[in-house]
PDB file of C-alpha atoms in Angstrom:
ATOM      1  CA  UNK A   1     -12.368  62.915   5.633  1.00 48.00           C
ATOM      2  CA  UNK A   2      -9.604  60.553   6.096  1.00 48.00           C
ATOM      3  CA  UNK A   3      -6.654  63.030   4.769  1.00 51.00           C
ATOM      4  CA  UNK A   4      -8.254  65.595   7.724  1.00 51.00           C
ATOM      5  CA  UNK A   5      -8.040  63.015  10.351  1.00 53.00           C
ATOM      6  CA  UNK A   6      -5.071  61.050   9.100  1.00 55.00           C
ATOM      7  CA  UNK A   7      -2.307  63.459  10.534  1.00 56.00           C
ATOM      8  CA  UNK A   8      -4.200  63.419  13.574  1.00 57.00           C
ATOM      9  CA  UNK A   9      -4.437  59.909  13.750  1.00 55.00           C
ATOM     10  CA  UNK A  10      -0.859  59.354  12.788  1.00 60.00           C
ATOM     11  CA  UNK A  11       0.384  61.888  15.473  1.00 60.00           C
ATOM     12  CA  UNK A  12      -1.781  60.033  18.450  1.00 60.00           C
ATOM     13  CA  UNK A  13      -0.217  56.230  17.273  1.00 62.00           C
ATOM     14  CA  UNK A  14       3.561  57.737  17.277  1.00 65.00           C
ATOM     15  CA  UNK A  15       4.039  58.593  20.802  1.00 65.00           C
ATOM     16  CA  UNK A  16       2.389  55.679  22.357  1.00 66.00           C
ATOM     17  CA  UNK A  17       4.689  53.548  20.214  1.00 66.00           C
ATOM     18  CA  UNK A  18       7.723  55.106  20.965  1.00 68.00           C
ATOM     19  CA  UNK A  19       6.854  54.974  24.784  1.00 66.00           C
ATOM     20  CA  UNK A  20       6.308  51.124  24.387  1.00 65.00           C
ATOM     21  CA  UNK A  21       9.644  51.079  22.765  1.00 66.00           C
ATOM     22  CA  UNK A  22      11.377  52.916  25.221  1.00 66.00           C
ATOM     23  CA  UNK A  23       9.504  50.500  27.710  1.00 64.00           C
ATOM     24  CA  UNK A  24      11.211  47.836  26.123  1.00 62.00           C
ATOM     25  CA  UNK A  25      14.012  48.477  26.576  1.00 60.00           C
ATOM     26  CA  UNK A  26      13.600  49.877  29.983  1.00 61.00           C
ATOM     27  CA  UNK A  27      11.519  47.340  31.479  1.00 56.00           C
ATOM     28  CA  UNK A  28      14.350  45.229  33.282  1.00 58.00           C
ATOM     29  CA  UNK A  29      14.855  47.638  35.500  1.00 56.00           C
ATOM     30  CA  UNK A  30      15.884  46.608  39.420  1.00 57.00           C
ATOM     31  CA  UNK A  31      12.520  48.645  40.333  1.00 61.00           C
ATOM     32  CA  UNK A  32       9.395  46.698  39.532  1.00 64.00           C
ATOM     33  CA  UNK A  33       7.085  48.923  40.847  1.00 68.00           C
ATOM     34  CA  UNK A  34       8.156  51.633  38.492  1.00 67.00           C
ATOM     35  CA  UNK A  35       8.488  49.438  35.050  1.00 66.00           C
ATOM     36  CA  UNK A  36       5.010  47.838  36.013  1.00 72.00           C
ATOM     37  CA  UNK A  37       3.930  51.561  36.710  1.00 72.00           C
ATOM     38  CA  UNK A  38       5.542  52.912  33.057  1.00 71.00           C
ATOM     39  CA  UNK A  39       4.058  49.533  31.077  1.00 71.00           C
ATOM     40  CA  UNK A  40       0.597  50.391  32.497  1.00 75.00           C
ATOM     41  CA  UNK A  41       0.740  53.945  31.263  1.00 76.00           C
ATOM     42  CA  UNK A  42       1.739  52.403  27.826  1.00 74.00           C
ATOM     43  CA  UNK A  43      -1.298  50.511  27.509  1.00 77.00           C
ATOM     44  CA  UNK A  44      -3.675  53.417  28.539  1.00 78.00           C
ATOM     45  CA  UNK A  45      -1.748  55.643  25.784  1.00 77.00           C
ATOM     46  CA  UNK A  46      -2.293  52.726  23.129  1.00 78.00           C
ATOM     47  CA  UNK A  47      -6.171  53.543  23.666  1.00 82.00           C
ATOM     48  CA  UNK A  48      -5.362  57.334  22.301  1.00 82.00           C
ATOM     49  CA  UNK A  49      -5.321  56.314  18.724  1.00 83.00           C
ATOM     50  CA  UNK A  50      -8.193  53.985  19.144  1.00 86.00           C
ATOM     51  CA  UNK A  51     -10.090  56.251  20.686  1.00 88.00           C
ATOM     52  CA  UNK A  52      -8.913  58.891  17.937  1.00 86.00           C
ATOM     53  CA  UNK A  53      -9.945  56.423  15.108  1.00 88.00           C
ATOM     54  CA  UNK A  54     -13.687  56.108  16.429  1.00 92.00           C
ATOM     55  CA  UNK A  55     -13.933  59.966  16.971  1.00 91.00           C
ATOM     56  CA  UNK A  56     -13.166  60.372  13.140  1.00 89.00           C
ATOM     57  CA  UNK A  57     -15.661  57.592  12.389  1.00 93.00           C
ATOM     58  CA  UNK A  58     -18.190  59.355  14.013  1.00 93.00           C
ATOM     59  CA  UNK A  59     -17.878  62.499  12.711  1.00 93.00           C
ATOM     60  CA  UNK A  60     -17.158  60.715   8.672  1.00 92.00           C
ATOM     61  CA  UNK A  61     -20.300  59.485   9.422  1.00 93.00           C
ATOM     62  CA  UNK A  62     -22.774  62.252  10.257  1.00 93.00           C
ATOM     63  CA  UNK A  63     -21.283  64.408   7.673  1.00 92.00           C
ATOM     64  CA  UNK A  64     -22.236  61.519   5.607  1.00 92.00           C
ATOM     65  CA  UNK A  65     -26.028  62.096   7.186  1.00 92.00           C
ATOM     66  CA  UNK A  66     -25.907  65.627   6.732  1.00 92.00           C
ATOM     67  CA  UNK A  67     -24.833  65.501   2.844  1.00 89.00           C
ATOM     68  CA  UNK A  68     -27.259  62.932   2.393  1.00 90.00           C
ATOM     69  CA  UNK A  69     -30.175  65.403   3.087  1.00 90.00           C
ATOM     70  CA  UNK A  70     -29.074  67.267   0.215  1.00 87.00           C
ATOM     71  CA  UNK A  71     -28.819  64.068  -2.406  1.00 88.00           C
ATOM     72  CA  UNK A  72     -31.535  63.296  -4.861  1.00 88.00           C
ATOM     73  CA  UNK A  73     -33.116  59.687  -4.072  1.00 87.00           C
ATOM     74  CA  UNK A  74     -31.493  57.783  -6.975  1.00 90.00           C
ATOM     75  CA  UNK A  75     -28.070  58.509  -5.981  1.00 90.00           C
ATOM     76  CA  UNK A  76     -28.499  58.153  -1.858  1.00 91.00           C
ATOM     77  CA  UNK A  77     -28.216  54.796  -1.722  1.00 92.00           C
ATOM     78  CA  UNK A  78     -24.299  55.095  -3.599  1.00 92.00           C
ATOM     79  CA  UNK A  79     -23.298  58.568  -1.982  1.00 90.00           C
ATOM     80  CA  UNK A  80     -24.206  56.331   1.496  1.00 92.00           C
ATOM     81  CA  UNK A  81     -22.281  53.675   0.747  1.00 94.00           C
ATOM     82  CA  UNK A  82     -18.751  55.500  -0.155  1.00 93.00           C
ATOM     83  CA  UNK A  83     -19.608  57.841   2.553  1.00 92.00           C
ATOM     84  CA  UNK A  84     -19.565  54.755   5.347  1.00 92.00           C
ATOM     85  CA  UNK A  85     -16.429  52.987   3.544  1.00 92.00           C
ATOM     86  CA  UNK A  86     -14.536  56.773   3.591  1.00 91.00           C
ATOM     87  CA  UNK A  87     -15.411  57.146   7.101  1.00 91.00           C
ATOM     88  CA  UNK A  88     -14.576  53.584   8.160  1.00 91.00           C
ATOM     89  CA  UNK A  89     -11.107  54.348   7.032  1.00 90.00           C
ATOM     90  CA  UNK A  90     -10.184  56.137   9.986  1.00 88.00           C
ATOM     91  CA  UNK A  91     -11.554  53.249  12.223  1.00 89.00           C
ATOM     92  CA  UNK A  92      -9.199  51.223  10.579  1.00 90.00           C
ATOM     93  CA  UNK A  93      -6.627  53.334  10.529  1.00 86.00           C
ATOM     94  CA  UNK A  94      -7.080  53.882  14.703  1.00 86.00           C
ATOM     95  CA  UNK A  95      -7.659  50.195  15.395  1.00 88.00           C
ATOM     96  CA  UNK A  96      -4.372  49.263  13.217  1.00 86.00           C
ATOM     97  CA  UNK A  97      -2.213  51.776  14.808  1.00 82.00           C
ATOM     98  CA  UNK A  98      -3.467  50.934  18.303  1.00 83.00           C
ATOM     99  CA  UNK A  99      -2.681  47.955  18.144  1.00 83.00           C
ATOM    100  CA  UNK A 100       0.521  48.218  17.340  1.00 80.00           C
ATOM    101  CA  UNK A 101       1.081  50.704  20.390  1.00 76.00           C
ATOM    102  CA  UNK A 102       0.208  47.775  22.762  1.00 80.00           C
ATOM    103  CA  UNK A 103       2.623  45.263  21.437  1.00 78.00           C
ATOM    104  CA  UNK A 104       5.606  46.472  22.535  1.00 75.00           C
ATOM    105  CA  UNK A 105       3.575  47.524  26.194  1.00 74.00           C
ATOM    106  CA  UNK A 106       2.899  43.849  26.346  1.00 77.00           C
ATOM    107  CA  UNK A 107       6.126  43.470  25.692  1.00 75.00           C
ATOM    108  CA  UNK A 108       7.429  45.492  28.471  1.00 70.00           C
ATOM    109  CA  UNK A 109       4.828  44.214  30.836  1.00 73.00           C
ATOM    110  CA  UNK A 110       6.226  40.920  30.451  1.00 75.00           C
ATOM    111  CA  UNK A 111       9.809  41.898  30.974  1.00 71.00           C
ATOM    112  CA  UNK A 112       9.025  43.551  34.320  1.00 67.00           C
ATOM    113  CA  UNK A 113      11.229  41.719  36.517  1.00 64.00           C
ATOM    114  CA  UNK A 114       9.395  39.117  38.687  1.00 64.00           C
ATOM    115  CA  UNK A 115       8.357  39.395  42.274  1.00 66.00           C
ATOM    116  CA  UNK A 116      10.814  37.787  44.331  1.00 63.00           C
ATOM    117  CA  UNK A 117       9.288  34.868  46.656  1.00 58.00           C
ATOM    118  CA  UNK A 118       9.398  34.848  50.039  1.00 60.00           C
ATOM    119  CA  UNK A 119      10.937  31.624  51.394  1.00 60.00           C
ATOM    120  CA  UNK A 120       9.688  30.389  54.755  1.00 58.00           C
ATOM    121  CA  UNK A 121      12.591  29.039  56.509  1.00 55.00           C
ATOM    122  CA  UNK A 122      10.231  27.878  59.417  1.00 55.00           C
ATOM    123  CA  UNK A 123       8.984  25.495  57.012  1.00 53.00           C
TER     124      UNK A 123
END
């Protein structure tokens, strides 16, 4: 199950990295609105290979269910238990690659230049 969804998986955790990246380096741009714009799209692409890893879990796991109908008694209980760890793989595998998409979106989120304060000269 993994080796079907692992290309998949790999191919939703590339781009939102290499956005971040490019965020990173981008993100001191004079135009805050647009950087803060960019870093926010970052983050909601980091969720693709989450979101990508938990799909995959799902569907590991009622194959798992469905093969399990099939399965004498004795060996259930085993077949169940490799089943669950195969299937959590691609959990992993999401979680670990999302979060590595949102580092360097944090990272760009905090380089956004800073609102300039308005100074009261009435004061």
């Amino acid at each position: 199950m993994f080796a079907i969804l692992g290309a998949d998986l790999c191919a939703a955790g590339l781009v939102p990295i290499a956005l971040g990246f490019t965020l990173v380096a981008r993100s001191r741009n004079k135009w805050r609105g647009a950087a803060m714009a960019m870093a926010v799209v970052a983050l909601m692409a980091a969720l693709a290979p989450i979101c990508a890893g938990i799909g995959g879990y799902m569907l590991g796991m009622s194959r798992v269910e469905a093969a399990l109908e099939l399965v004498d008694p004795d060996k259930r209980e085993l077949i169940e238990k490799m089943g669950s760890e195969e299937a959590g793989q691609n959990l992993n595998f999401g979680f670990g690659t999302g979060c590595l998409c949102l580092v360097p979106a944090l990272i760009a989120l905090m380089l956004v230049p800073a609102k300039p304060v308005a100074h009261d000269d009435f004061a």
